[in-house]
Coordinates of C-alpha atoms (C1' of nucleotides) in Angstrom, one line a residue:
Chain K
M1 CA -88.8 -14.6 -30.7
L2 CA -87.4 -11.2 -29.3
E3 CA -88.9 -11.3 -25.8
D4 CA -86.8 -15.0 -24.9
S5 CA -83.6 -12.1 -25.4
F6 CA -84.7 -9.9 -23.3
T7 CA -83.2 -9.0 -19.7
E8 CA -84.4 -8.6 -16.2
L9 CA -84.3 -4.7 -17.4
E10 CA -85.9 -5.0 -20.0
R11 CA -88.7 -7.8 -19.2
T12 CA -89.2 -5.3 -16.6
R13 CA -90.0 -2.6 -18.9
L14 CA -92.5 -5.1 -20.9
E15 CA -94.1 -5.2 -18.0
K16 CA -94.6 -1.5 -18.0
L17 CA -96.1 -2.1 -21.5
H18 CA -98.2 -4.3 -20.3
A19 CA -98.9 -2.4 -17.6
L20 CA -100.5 0.6 -19.6
Q21 CA -101.9 -1.5 -22.1
A22 CA -104.5 -3.0 -19.0
E23 CA -105.7 1.1 -18.3
G24 CA -106.4 1.3 -21.5
L25 CA -103.1 3.9 -22.6
E26 CA -101.6 2.7 -26.4
P27 CA -97.9 2.4 -26.2
Y28 CA -97.4 2.8 -29.7
P29 CA -99.8 5.5 -31.4
T30 CA -99.9 5.9 -34.9
R31 CA -100.6 10.0 -33.9
A32 CA -97.8 12.7 -32.6
E33 CA -98.1 16.2 -32.9
Q34 CA -95.0 18.6 -33.1
T35 CA -95.8 21.8 -33.1
H36 CA -91.7 23.0 -32.1
T37 CA -88.5 21.7 -31.4
S38 CA -86.6 21.9 -28.7
Q39 CA -85.1 24.5 -29.9
E40 CA -87.6 26.9 -31.7
A41 CA -89.9 26.8 -28.0
I42 CA -86.7 27.9 -26.5
D43 CA -85.7 31.2 -28.2
A44 CA -89.8 31.9 -28.9
F45 CA -89.9 32.0 -25.1
I46 CA -86.7 34.1 -24.9
R47 CA -87.8 36.7 -27.7
A48 CA -90.6 37.3 -25.9
E49 CA -89.3 37.8 -22.4
E50 CA -86.7 40.1 -24.0
A51 CA -89.6 41.7 -25.2
G52 CA -91.6 42.2 -22.3
D53 CA -94.6 40.0 -24.0
E54 CA -96.7 38.3 -21.3
I55 CA -98.2 35.9 -23.6
P56 CA -97.8 32.2 -23.1
I57 CA -95.5 30.4 -25.4
K58 CA -98.0 28.0 -26.3
V59 CA -96.3 24.7 -27.5
T60 CA -96.3 20.9 -28.4
L61 CA -93.2 18.7 -28.2
A62 CA -92.0 15.1 -28.7
G63 CA -88.9 13.8 -28.3
R64 CA -86.9 11.0 -26.2
L65 CA -87.5 11.3 -22.8
R66 CA -83.4 10.8 -21.6
A67 CA -83.5 11.8 -17.6
L68 CA -86.6 11.9 -15.4
R69 CA -86.7 12.9 -11.4
T70 CA -89.5 12.6 -10.0
M71 CA -90.3 14.0 -6.5
G72 CA -93.5 13.3 -4.8
K73 CA -96.3 15.8 -5.9
I74 CA -93.8 17.4 -8.7
A75 CA -91.2 16.3 -11.5
F76 CA -88.7 16.9 -14.0
A77 CA -87.3 15.5 -17.2
H78 CA -85.7 16.5 -20.2
I79 CA -86.2 15.5 -23.7
D80 CA -84.3 15.0 -26.9
D81 CA -85.3 15.9 -30.7
R82 CA -83.4 17.6 -33.9
G83 CA -83.5 21.2 -31.8
G84 CA -80.9 19.7 -28.8
R85 CA -82.3 19.1 -25.2
V86 CA -85.0 20.6 -23.1
Q87 CA -86.4 20.4 -19.9
L88 CA -89.6 19.5 -19.0
F89 CA -91.3 20.5 -15.6
F90 CA -94.6 18.3 -14.3
R91 CA -97.0 19.3 -11.1
I92 CA -99.7 17.3 -9.5
N93 CA -102.0 20.3 -9.2
D94 CA -102.4 20.8 -12.4
L95 CA -102.2 17.1 -13.5
G96 CA -103.6 15.3 -11.3
E97 CA -103.1 12.2 -9.2
K98 CA -103.5 10.0 -12.0
K99 CA -101.4 11.5 -14.6
M100 CA -98.7 12.0 -11.8
A101 CA -98.5 8.9 -11.1
E102 CA -99.0 7.5 -15.2
L103 CA -95.4 9.0 -15.4
D104 CA -93.8 7.2 -12.8
K105 CA -95.6 3.7 -13.3
F106 CA -95.1 3.8 -16.9
F107 CA -92.3 6.0 -18.6
D108 CA -89.2 4.5 -18.9
L109 CA -85.3 6.5 -19.6
G110 CA -85.5 6.4 -23.8
D111 CA -89.4 6.4 -24.1
F112 CA -90.8 8.8 -26.8
I113 CA -93.0 11.4 -25.4
Q114 CA -95.1 14.2 -26.2
A115 CA -96.0 16.9 -23.6
S116 CA -97.8 20.2 -24.5
G117 CA -98.1 23.4 -21.9
Y118 CA -96.5 26.4 -21.8
M119 CA -92.8 27.7 -21.8
F120 CA -91.9 29.2 -18.8
R121 CA -88.2 29.9 -17.1
T122 CA -87.1 27.7 -13.7
K123 CA -86.1 29.1 -10.7
R124 CA -82.5 28.5 -11.6
G125 CA -82.8 29.8 -14.7
E126 CA -84.2 27.3 -17.8
V127 CA -85.9 27.9 -19.7
T128 CA -88.4 24.3 -19.6
L129 CA -92.1 23.2 -20.7
Y130 CA -94.8 23.9 -18.1
V131 CA -96.9 20.2 -19.1
E132 CA -100.4 20.9 -19.4
D133 CA -101.1 17.3 -20.7
F134 CA -98.7 14.9 -22.3
K135 CA -98.8 11.0 -24.0
L136 CA -96.4 8.2 -24.5
L137 CA -95.8 8.0 -28.2
A138 CA -93.1 4.8 -28.2
K139 CA -92.4 2.4 -25.4
A140 CA -88.9 1.4 -25.7
L141 CA -88.3 -2.1 -24.4
R142 CA -85.0 -1.6 -24.5
P143 CA -82.6 1.0 -21.8
L144 CA -80.5 2.9 -23.9
P145 CA -76.9 2.8 -22.3
A146 CA -75.8 6.5 -21.0
A147 CA -76.6 7.3 -18.1
K148 CA -76.4 10.4 -17.6
D149 CA -75.8 14.2 -18.5
E150 CA -74.7 17.6 -17.5
M151 CA -75.0 20.9 -18.6
V152 CA -71.6 23.3 -18.3
D153 CA -71.9 26.3 -19.5
G154 CA -74.5 25.4 -22.2
E155 CA -72.3 22.8 -23.2
L156 CA -73.6 18.9 -23.1
V157 CA -71.1 17.0 -21.0
R158 CA -71.6 13.0 -20.9
H159 CA -70.6 10.9 -18.3
A160 CA -70.3 7.5 -18.7
T161 CA -71.7 7.0 -22.3
L162 CA -71.6 3.8 -25.0
S163 CA -67.9 4.0 -26.2
D164 CA -67.3 -0.3 -27.1
P165 CA -66.8 0.5 -31.2
E166 CA -68.0 -2.7 -32.4
T167 CA -71.6 -2.2 -30.0
R168 CA -71.5 1.2 -31.7
Y169 CA -70.8 0.2 -35.2
R170 CA -73.0 -2.7 -35.1
Q171 CA -75.4 -0.4 -33.6
R172 CA -75.3 2.9 -35.0
Y173 CA -79.4 3.8 -34.1
V174 CA -77.7 3.2 -30.3
D175 CA -74.6 5.1 -30.6
L176 CA -76.6 7.9 -32.6
A177 CA -79.1 8.1 -29.7
V178 CA -76.6 8.3 -26.9
N179 CA -73.7 10.3 -28.6
P180 CA -74.6 13.3 -30.1
D181 CA -71.5 13.7 -31.3
V182 CA -72.1 11.1 -33.5
Q183 CA -74.8 13.0 -35.0
K184 CA -73.2 15.9 -35.6
I185 CA -70.1 13.8 -38.0
F186 CA -72.7 13.0 -39.9
K187 CA -74.2 16.6 -40.4
V188 CA -71.3 17.7 -41.3
R189 CA -71.0 14.5 -43.5
A190 CA -74.2 16.2 -45.0
A191 CA -73.3 19.6 -45.3
T192 CA -70.1 18.5 -47.5
V193 CA -72.0 16.9 -50.0
R194 CA -73.9 19.2 -50.3
A195 CA -71.4 21.8 -50.5
L196 CA -69.5 20.0 -53.1
R197 CA -72.6 19.7 -55.5
Q198 CA -72.9 23.3 -54.9
F199 CA -70.0 24.0 -56.3
L200 CA -70.2 21.7 -58.8
D201 CA -73.6 22.6 -60.0
D202 CA -72.6 26.7 -59.2
H203 CA -69.5 26.1 -62.5
D204 CA -72.1 24.4 -64.8
F205 CA -71.4 21.1 -64.0
I206 CA -74.5 18.8 -64.6
E207 CA -75.0 15.4 -61.9
V208 CA -75.5 12.5 -63.6
E209 CA -76.2 8.5 -62.4
T210 CA -74.0 6.1 -64.0
P211 CA -74.7 1.7 -63.5
I212 CA -73.5 0.5 -60.3
L213 CA -73.8 -2.9 -61.4
Q214 CA -71.7 -3.5 -64.6
P215 CA -70.9 -6.1 -67.0
I216 CA -66.8 -4.7 -67.6
Y217 CA -65.5 -2.8 -64.7
G218 CA -63.0 -0.3 -64.7
G219 CA -61.7 3.3 -64.0
A220 CA -59.2 1.6 -61.1
A221 CA -56.5 -1.2 -60.2
A222 CA -58.9 -2.5 -57.9
K223 CA -60.4 -6.2 -57.3
P224 CA -64.4 -6.1 -57.7
F225 CA -67.2 -7.8 -56.6
V226 CA -69.4 -10.0 -58.9
T227 CA -72.7 -10.4 -58.8
H228 CA -74.9 -12.7 -60.8
H229 CA -78.5 -11.4 -62.5
N230 CA -80.6 -14.4 -63.1
Q231 CA -82.8 -14.1 -65.4
L232 CA -80.2 -12.7 -67.9
H233 CA -77.5 -15.3 -67.5
Q234 CA -74.4 -12.9 -66.2
D235 CA -72.1 -12.1 -64.5
L236 CA -71.9 -8.2 -63.5
F237 CA -69.8 -6.5 -61.4
L238 CA -70.5 -4.1 -58.7
R239 CA -68.0 -1.1 -60.3
I240 CA -65.5 0.1 -58.9
S241 CA -65.4 3.4 -60.5
F242 CA -67.4 6.2 -62.4
E243 CA -64.9 6.8 -64.5
L244 CA -65.0 4.9 -68.0
Y245 CA -68.8 6.1 -67.8
L246 CA -69.0 9.4 -67.3
K247 CA -67.0 10.1 -70.0
R248 CA -69.0 7.6 -72.4
L249 CA -70.9 11.5 -71.6
L250 CA -68.0 13.5 -72.6
V251 CA -68.1 12.0 -75.9
G252 CA -72.1 12.2 -76.4
G253 CA -71.2 16.6 -75.6
L254 CA -72.8 16.7 -71.6
E255 CA -69.3 18.9 -71.6
R256 CA -69.4 19.1 -67.6
V257 CA -70.7 16.0 -65.4
Y258 CA -70.4 14.8 -62.6
E259 CA -71.1 11.8 -60.0
I260 CA -71.5 11.3 -56.3
G261 CA -71.9 7.7 -55.4
R262 CA -70.7 4.4 -53.9
D263 CA -67.9 2.6 -54.9
F264 CA -66.8 -1.1 -54.4
R265 CA -63.6 -2.8 -54.1
N266 CA -62.8 -6.2 -52.8
E267 CA -59.8 -5.9 -50.8
G268 CA -58.9 -5.5 -47.3
V269 CA -60.6 -2.9 -44.5
S270 CA -58.7 -0.8 -43.0
F271 CA -59.0 2.5 -40.7
K272 CA -58.6 3.8 -44.8
H273 CA -60.9 2.1 -46.5
N274 CA -64.5 0.4 -46.4
P275 CA -65.2 -2.2 -48.7
E276 CA -67.9 0.6 -49.8
F277 CA -67.4 3.6 -50.0
T278 CA -68.4 7.1 -51.5
Q279 CA -66.7 8.8 -54.5
L280 CA -67.3 12.0 -56.2
E281 CA -66.1 12.2 -59.7
F282 CA -66.0 15.0 -62.0
Y283 CA -65.2 15.2 -66.4
W284 CA -64.4 18.7 -67.4
A285 CA -64.2 19.4 -71.0
Y286 CA -61.6 21.6 -72.2
A287 CA -59.5 21.8 -69.6
D288 CA -56.8 19.4 -67.9
Y289 CA -54.9 18.8 -65.2
L290 CA -53.7 22.1 -64.1
K291 CA -57.1 23.4 -65.0
V292 CA -58.4 20.7 -62.2
M293 CA -55.5 21.1 -59.8
D294 CA -56.5 25.2 -59.4
F295 CA -59.9 24.1 -59.5
T296 CA -59.8 21.3 -56.6
E297 CA -58.1 23.7 -53.7
Q298 CA -60.8 25.7 -54.5
M299 CA -63.6 23.1 -54.2
I300 CA -61.8 22.0 -50.8
A301 CA -61.8 25.6 -49.3
F302 CA -65.2 26.4 -50.4
A303 CA -66.0 22.7 -48.4
A304 CA -64.8 23.8 -46.0
E305 CA -65.7 27.6 -45.3
Q306 CA -69.2 26.5 -45.9
V307 CA -69.5 23.7 -43.6
L308 CA -66.7 24.8 -40.9
G309 CA -66.7 27.8 -41.7
T310 CA -63.1 28.2 -41.6
T311 CA -60.0 26.4 -44.0
K312 CA -58.0 26.2 -40.9
I313 CA -58.7 22.1 -39.5
S314 CA -57.0 20.2 -37.2
F315 CA -56.6 16.5 -37.8
D316 CA -55.0 13.6 -35.7
G317 CA -53.3 16.8 -33.4
K318 CA -52.1 18.8 -36.4
E319 CA -53.6 22.0 -37.4
I320 CA -54.3 21.9 -41.2
D321 CA -54.5 24.8 -43.3
L322 CA -56.2 23.7 -46.7
T323 CA -56.4 27.6 -48.0
P324 CA -54.8 28.1 -51.5
P325 CA -52.6 27.6 -53.2
W326 CA -51.5 24.1 -51.7
N327 CA -48.0 23.1 -52.2
R328 CA -47.1 21.4 -55.4
L329 CA -44.1 19.1 -55.8
E330 CA -43.2 17.0 -59.1
L331 CA -43.5 13.4 -58.0
R332 CA -39.4 12.7 -60.0
Q333 CA -38.5 15.6 -58.1
G334 CA -40.3 14.6 -54.8
L335 CA -38.7 11.5 -54.9
I336 CA -35.0 12.6 -55.5
E337 CA -35.7 15.0 -52.6
A338 CA -37.0 12.1 -50.6
T339 CA -34.8 9.1 -51.5
G340 CA -31.7 10.8 -53.8
I341 CA -32.8 8.3 -56.1
D342 CA -33.9 9.9 -60.2
I343 CA -36.2 7.7 -61.7
D344 CA -36.0 9.2 -65.2
E345 CA -32.3 7.9 -64.5
H346 CA -33.8 4.2 -64.6
P347 CA -36.3 3.6 -67.6
T348 CA -36.6 0.2 -66.9
A349 CA -38.0 -1.6 -63.4
E350 CA -34.5 -3.8 -63.7
S351 CA -32.8 -0.3 -63.2
L352 CA -34.8 1.2 -60.4
E353 CA -34.9 -1.9 -59.0
A354 CA -30.8 -2.1 -58.8
A355 CA -31.1 1.4 -57.6
M356 CA -33.4 1.1 -54.7
K357 CA -31.2 -1.9 -53.2
A358 CA -28.1 0.4 -53.7
K359 CA -29.9 2.3 -50.8
G360 CA -30.6 -0.1 -48.8
L361 CA -34.2 -0.7 -50.0
T362 CA -36.2 -3.8 -50.1
A363 CA -38.4 -4.4 -53.6
K364 CA -40.8 -6.4 -54.6
P365 CA -40.2 -8.4 -56.9
G366 CA -41.8 -8.8 -60.0
S367 CA -43.0 -5.2 -59.7
S368 CA -43.2 -3.0 -62.7
R369 CA -41.1 0.4 -62.9
G370 CA -44.5 2.2 -62.4
K371 CA -45.3 -0.4 -59.7
L372 CA -42.0 0.6 -57.7
I373 CA -42.3 4.2 -58.1
D374 CA -45.8 3.9 -56.2
A375 CA -44.2 1.8 -53.6
L376 CA -41.7 4.8 -53.1
L377 CA -44.4 6.8 -53.0
G378 CA -46.2 5.2 -50.4
D379 CA -43.2 4.6 -48.0
F380 CA -41.5 8.4 -48.6
L381 CA -43.6 10.7 -49.5
E382 CA -47.8 10.0 -48.9
P383 CA -47.1 9.9 -45.6
N384 CA -45.0 13.0 -45.2
F385 CA -47.6 15.2 -46.7
I386 CA -49.7 17.0 -43.9
Q387 CA -50.4 20.4 -45.5
P388 CA -52.5 20.0 -48.7
T389 CA -49.4 19.2 -51.4
F390 CA -50.2 18.2 -55.1
L391 CA -48.0 15.8 -56.3
Y392 CA -48.1 15.6 -60.3
N393 CA -46.6 14.0 -63.6
Y394 CA -47.1 10.5 -62.9
P395 CA -45.2 6.8 -64.1
R396 CA -47.0 5.7 -67.4
D397 CA -47.5 2.3 -66.7
I398 CA -49.7 2.4 -63.7
S399 CA -51.8 5.4 -65.4
P400 CA -53.6 3.5 -67.9
L401 CA -56.3 7.0 -68.7
A402 CA -54.4 9.6 -68.8
K403 CA -52.7 11.5 -71.0
N404 CA -49.0 11.3 -72.2
Q405 CA -47.2 14.7 -71.5
P406 CA -46.3 16.1 -74.8
G407 CA -42.9 14.9 -75.4
N408 CA -42.4 13.0 -72.8
P409 CA -43.4 8.8 -73.5
T410 CA -42.9 7.7 -69.7
V411 CA -44.6 10.6 -68.1
V412 CA -48.2 11.1 -68.1
E413 CA -50.2 14.7 -66.6
R414 CA -51.8 13.3 -64.0
F415 CA -52.0 14.3 -59.7
E416 CA -52.8 13.1 -56.7
G417 CA -54.0 15.5 -53.2
F418 CA -53.0 14.2 -50.5
V419 CA -54.1 16.0 -46.6
G420 CA -52.8 14.9 -43.4
G421 CA -50.7 12.1 -44.9
M422 CA -53.4 10.1 -46.7
E423 CA -54.2 9.9 -50.2
L424 CA -57.4 12.4 -51.1
C425 CA -57.8 12.7 -54.6
N426 CA -57.1 11.5 -58.4
A427 CA -57.3 13.6 -61.4
F428 CA -55.4 13.6 -65.0
S429 CA -55.9 14.9 -68.4
E430 CA -57.9 12.0 -69.6
L431 CA -56.2 10.0 -72.7
N432 CA -58.7 10.8 -75.8
D433 CA -56.9 8.7 -78.5
P434 CA -58.6 5.4 -79.1
L435 CA -55.6 4.2 -80.9
D436 CA -53.5 5.0 -77.6
Q437 CA -55.8 3.3 -75.3
E438 CA -56.2 0.3 -77.0
Q439 CA -52.5 0.5 -77.0
R440 CA -52.8 0.5 -73.1
F441 CA -55.3 -1.7 -72.1
L442 CA -53.1 -3.8 -73.9
E443 CA -49.7 -3.5 -72.1
M444 CA -51.7 -3.5 -68.8
G445 CA -52.5 -7.0 -69.9
R446 CA -48.3 -7.9 -70.7
D447 CA -47.3 -5.7 -67.8
Y448 CA -49.8 -7.6 -65.5
K449 CA -49.7 -11.2 -64.5
S450 CA -52.6 -12.7 -66.0
D451 CA -54.4 -13.8 -62.6
D452 CA -54.2 -10.5 -61.3
E453 CA -56.9 -9.4 -60.5
E454 CA -56.3 -5.8 -60.7
R455 CA -55.6 -5.5 -64.5
H456 CA -57.8 -3.2 -66.2
P457 CA -60.1 -5.6 -67.9
M458 CA -59.8 -4.8 -71.9
D459 CA -63.2 -2.4 -72.3
D460 CA -64.2 -3.0 -76.1
D461 CA -67.4 -0.2 -76.3
Y462 CA -65.2 2.3 -74.2
L463 CA -63.5 2.3 -76.9
N464 CA -66.6 2.6 -79.7
A465 CA -66.8 5.6 -77.4
L466 CA -63.4 7.2 -78.3
S467 CA -63.5 6.8 -81.6
Y468 CA -66.6 8.7 -82.0
G469 CA -64.4 11.6 -80.3
M470 CA -64.1 13.2 -77.1
P471 CA -62.6 16.6 -76.3
P472 CA -60.1 17.6 -74.4
A473 CA -60.5 17.0 -70.8
G474 CA -59.5 17.0 -67.2
G475 CA -60.6 14.5 -64.7
F476 CA -60.8 14.3 -61.3
G477 CA -61.8 11.6 -58.6
I478 CA -61.8 12.5 -54.2
G479 CA -62.9 10.1 -51.7
V480 CA -65.6 11.8 -49.7
D481 CA -65.4 9.7 -47.2
R482 CA -61.3 10.7 -46.3
L483 CA -62.6 14.5 -47.1
V484 CA -65.3 14.4 -44.0
M485 CA -62.5 12.3 -41.9
L486 CA -60.7 15.7 -42.3
L487 CA -63.6 17.7 -41.5
T488 CA -64.7 16.1 -38.7
G489 CA -60.9 15.5 -37.5
R490 CA -61.6 11.7 -37.2
R491 CA -58.6 9.4 -37.7
S492 CA -61.6 5.6 -39.0
I493 CA -63.3 6.1 -41.7
R494 CA -65.7 3.7 -40.0
E495 CA -66.6 7.2 -38.0
V496 CA -67.5 8.6 -41.2
I497 CA -70.1 6.1 -42.4
L498 CA -73.1 5.4 -41.1
F499 CA -73.2 1.8 -41.3
P500 CA -69.3 0.9 -42.0
H501 CA -68.9 -2.9 -43.0
L502 CA -68.0 -5.7 -40.2
R503 CA -68.4 -9.2 -39.8
S504 CA -71.5 -11.1 -39.3
L505 CA -71.8 -12.3 -36.2
A506 CA -72.2 -16.5 -36.2
E507 CA -76.1 -17.2 -35.8
D508 CA -75.2 -19.2 -32.9
D509 CA -72.2 -18.1 -30.7
S510 CA -72.2 -20.9 -28.4
N511 CA -69.5 -22.8 -30.7
Chain J
rG1 C1' -53.8 -13.2 -44.4
rG2 C1' -49.9 -12.3 -40.2
rG3 C1' -48.5 -9.9 -35.4
rC4 C1' -49.9 -7.6 -31.0
rG5 C1' -54.0 -6.2 -28.0
rU6 C1' -59.0 -6.5 -25.7
rG7 C1' -64.2 -8.9 -24.7
rU8 C1' -66.2 -9.0 -16.6
rA9 C1' -73.8 -6.9 -14.4
rG10 C1' -78.1 -2.4 -19.6
rC11 C1' -73.4 1.1 -19.6
rU12 C1' -68.5 3.0 -18.0
rC13 C1' -64.8 -0.2 -15.5
rA14 C1' -62.4 -2.7 -11.1
rA15 C1' -61.5 -7.7 -8.9
rU16 C1' -52.1 -11.9 -6.1
rG17 C1' -54.8 -19.0 -9.2
rG18 C1' -58.9 -18.9 -3.8
rU19 C1' -66.8 -16.3 -1.7
rA20 C1' -66.9 -12.1 -8.6
rG21 C1' -67.3 -6.0 -7.3
rA22 C1' -68.7 -0.3 -7.5
rG23 C1' -70.3 3.8 -10.2
rC24 C1' -74.7 5.1 -12.7
rA25 C1' -79.1 2.6 -14.9
rG26 C1' -83.2 -0.8 -12.8
rU27 C1' -86.9 -1.8 -8.5
rG28 C1' -89.6 -0.5 -3.2
rG29 C1' -90.0 3.9 -0.4
rC30 C1' -89.0 9.9 1.3
rC31 C1' -89.4 14.2 -1.1
rU32 C1' -93.9 20.0 -4.7
rU33 C1' -88.8 24.1 -9.0
rU34 C1' -84.9 19.8 -9.5
rU35 C1' -80.9 19.6 -13.0
rA36 C1' -74.7 13.7 -12.7
rA37 C1' -80.9 16.2 -7.6
rG38 C1' -80.6 14.1 -2.6
rC39 C1' -81.0 10.1 1.6
rC40 C1' -82.8 4.4 2.9
rA41 C1' -83.5 0.2 0.7
rU42 C1' -82.4 -3.2 -3.4
rU43 C1' -82.6 -6.8 -7.2
rG44 C1' -78.8 -7.8 -11.7
rG45 C1' -73.1 -12.8 -14.0
rU46 C1' -72.9 -18.6 -19.1
rU47 C1' -66.5 -13.3 -16.7
rG48 C1' -67.4 -14.0 -25.2
rG49 C1' -68.0 -19.6 -26.6
rG50 C1' -65.3 -24.4 -26.2
rA51 C1' -62.0 -27.6 -23.8
rG52 C1' -57.4 -28.5 -20.7
rU53 C1' -54.2 -27.9 -16.1
rU54 C1' -55.5 -27.8 -10.3
rC55 C1' -57.8 -29.2 -4.9
rG56 C1' -59.8 -24.4 -6.9
rA57 C1' -59.7 -20.6 -13.1
rG58 C1' -62.7 -14.4 -14.3
rC59 C1' -56.7 -15.2 -13.8
rC60 C1' -52.6 -19.9 -16.6
rU61 C1' -52.3 -23.6 -21.9
rC62 C1' -55.0 -24.6 -26.0
rC63 C1' -59.0 -24.2 -29.9
rC64 C1' -63.0 -20.9 -31.9
rC65 C1' -65.4 -16.2 -32.0
rA66 C1' -65.9 -11.0 -32.6
rC67 C1' -63.4 -5.9 -32.5
rG68 C1' -59.3 -2.1 -31.9
rC69 C1' -54.2 -1.0 -33.5
rU70 C1' -50.4 -2.9 -36.7
rC71 C1' -47.9 -5.6 -41.1
rA72 C1' -49.5 -7.2 -46.3
rC73 C1' -52.9 -5.7 -49.6
rC74 C1' -55.4 -0.4 -51.4
rA75 C1' -54.0 3.0 -59.9

RNA sequence: GGGCGUGUAGCUCAAUGGUAGAGCAGUGGCCUUUUAAGCCAUUGGUUGGGAGUUCGAGCCUCCCCACGCUCACCA
């Protein structure tokens, strides 16, 4: 039972709940009213004040009680609502002894309250609601952690507050109720998604939704989650990317499509990996990776401008400028500069591995040439790309869905965008030759060990779709969570996901 | 999965192997324009869980749990 878990503090609150019920008061009334937010009420008062208007601003406010200072015959309180915070003033002369006693006896910090009256300015100058009537809207049986806040020059200063990351993530509702900065992160997140959507809509893209439950997963090299449909007696995979479905839509004549949604990857969890994460992918007929590159830097700069009002951001102690154009560096050239190895001189994994060993670099045994290059990229290039950088022209064998560079059989037209030392997005000229695509799937099967869960399974229906003809196109994918990390200056992906994945707690933690 | 670290009151944190404390919150008082309100008094602990060493463990050892950092992994 819930009650069994209550601490002494919580039992005290429960007793108050019973006591107010005994007086005929309702701790969880059904109806509530809110005519203004705190901000609207304050703004309305200030406008009237400036206009010299005597008409009182009558309002009904509702919110969570965050501070209560009772002083015998008067009391001050602060409540939080979606507009911010506002002070309430209670006076026994206006409310009567019974209501004043109610406030003192039955209300706790964290309770939801509704209060009606008119706005005025206290002697200290704070615009405040002069309460003529109030009622409890919802009793909080558990106390919120944060204790004291202070307004200094209009800025909310929080003294001791909830900071334990485990409690913050497991009980995000408490974190949000107590930490205004956390609410801000998710407002920025919403604004970011809105901006991306607007940018794509404005460029004549249409938003679509494709299956999350898929009989064959693909479009990325990642391990999937598996689930099962009982009635169909069929195993299904949670998607690891949207790619193969979105490109089927290009075949169908939807020339510009995008999807914003959740991907699921059954892999390690880290400060930049959550098992489920939000992805944006778009596919653009008659474009190629160079057009997509231009478009990408415009889109990200637009989002930053919309959300923050600037393209200059601060991340991990570094100032980053998202203003286009971004740096562009060919992968081969980048590796020559960073490692002294020219990958073009090493057409095989064996040759490249030998070159790495000659430089004192260890290679993971059995890696393909592409995987070796990818490892070099991750070790020597990625961490240094603090300012936005496009790295382009990737090895073919780690890019099975990208189109070859004309005249170059080992290099594909692909780029990745890096910001803040982190991979942000990935794009290429889409492979639309069904025969080549089939060959790539087969090569995957040959190059990757059969027990490698990251191999790309053959998707016959996708090949069938390509066989009807897919226009040449540029395609793009971005980790929305990582973009939000950049725009909010958070170093951990968990900070920008409302409910990041945490291990379940044991039912019985006494063992 | 490996390494390192953390876990003490509702929250934030103290505590040489020797009586588990503080601030805030809570509770009882005083207080008619306060605002981290103030003053007086006061409650609150399975020190993450289990075992061991010891006369004695929050502290030392081992096992387990969770979280954080990091490595591996992550087209």
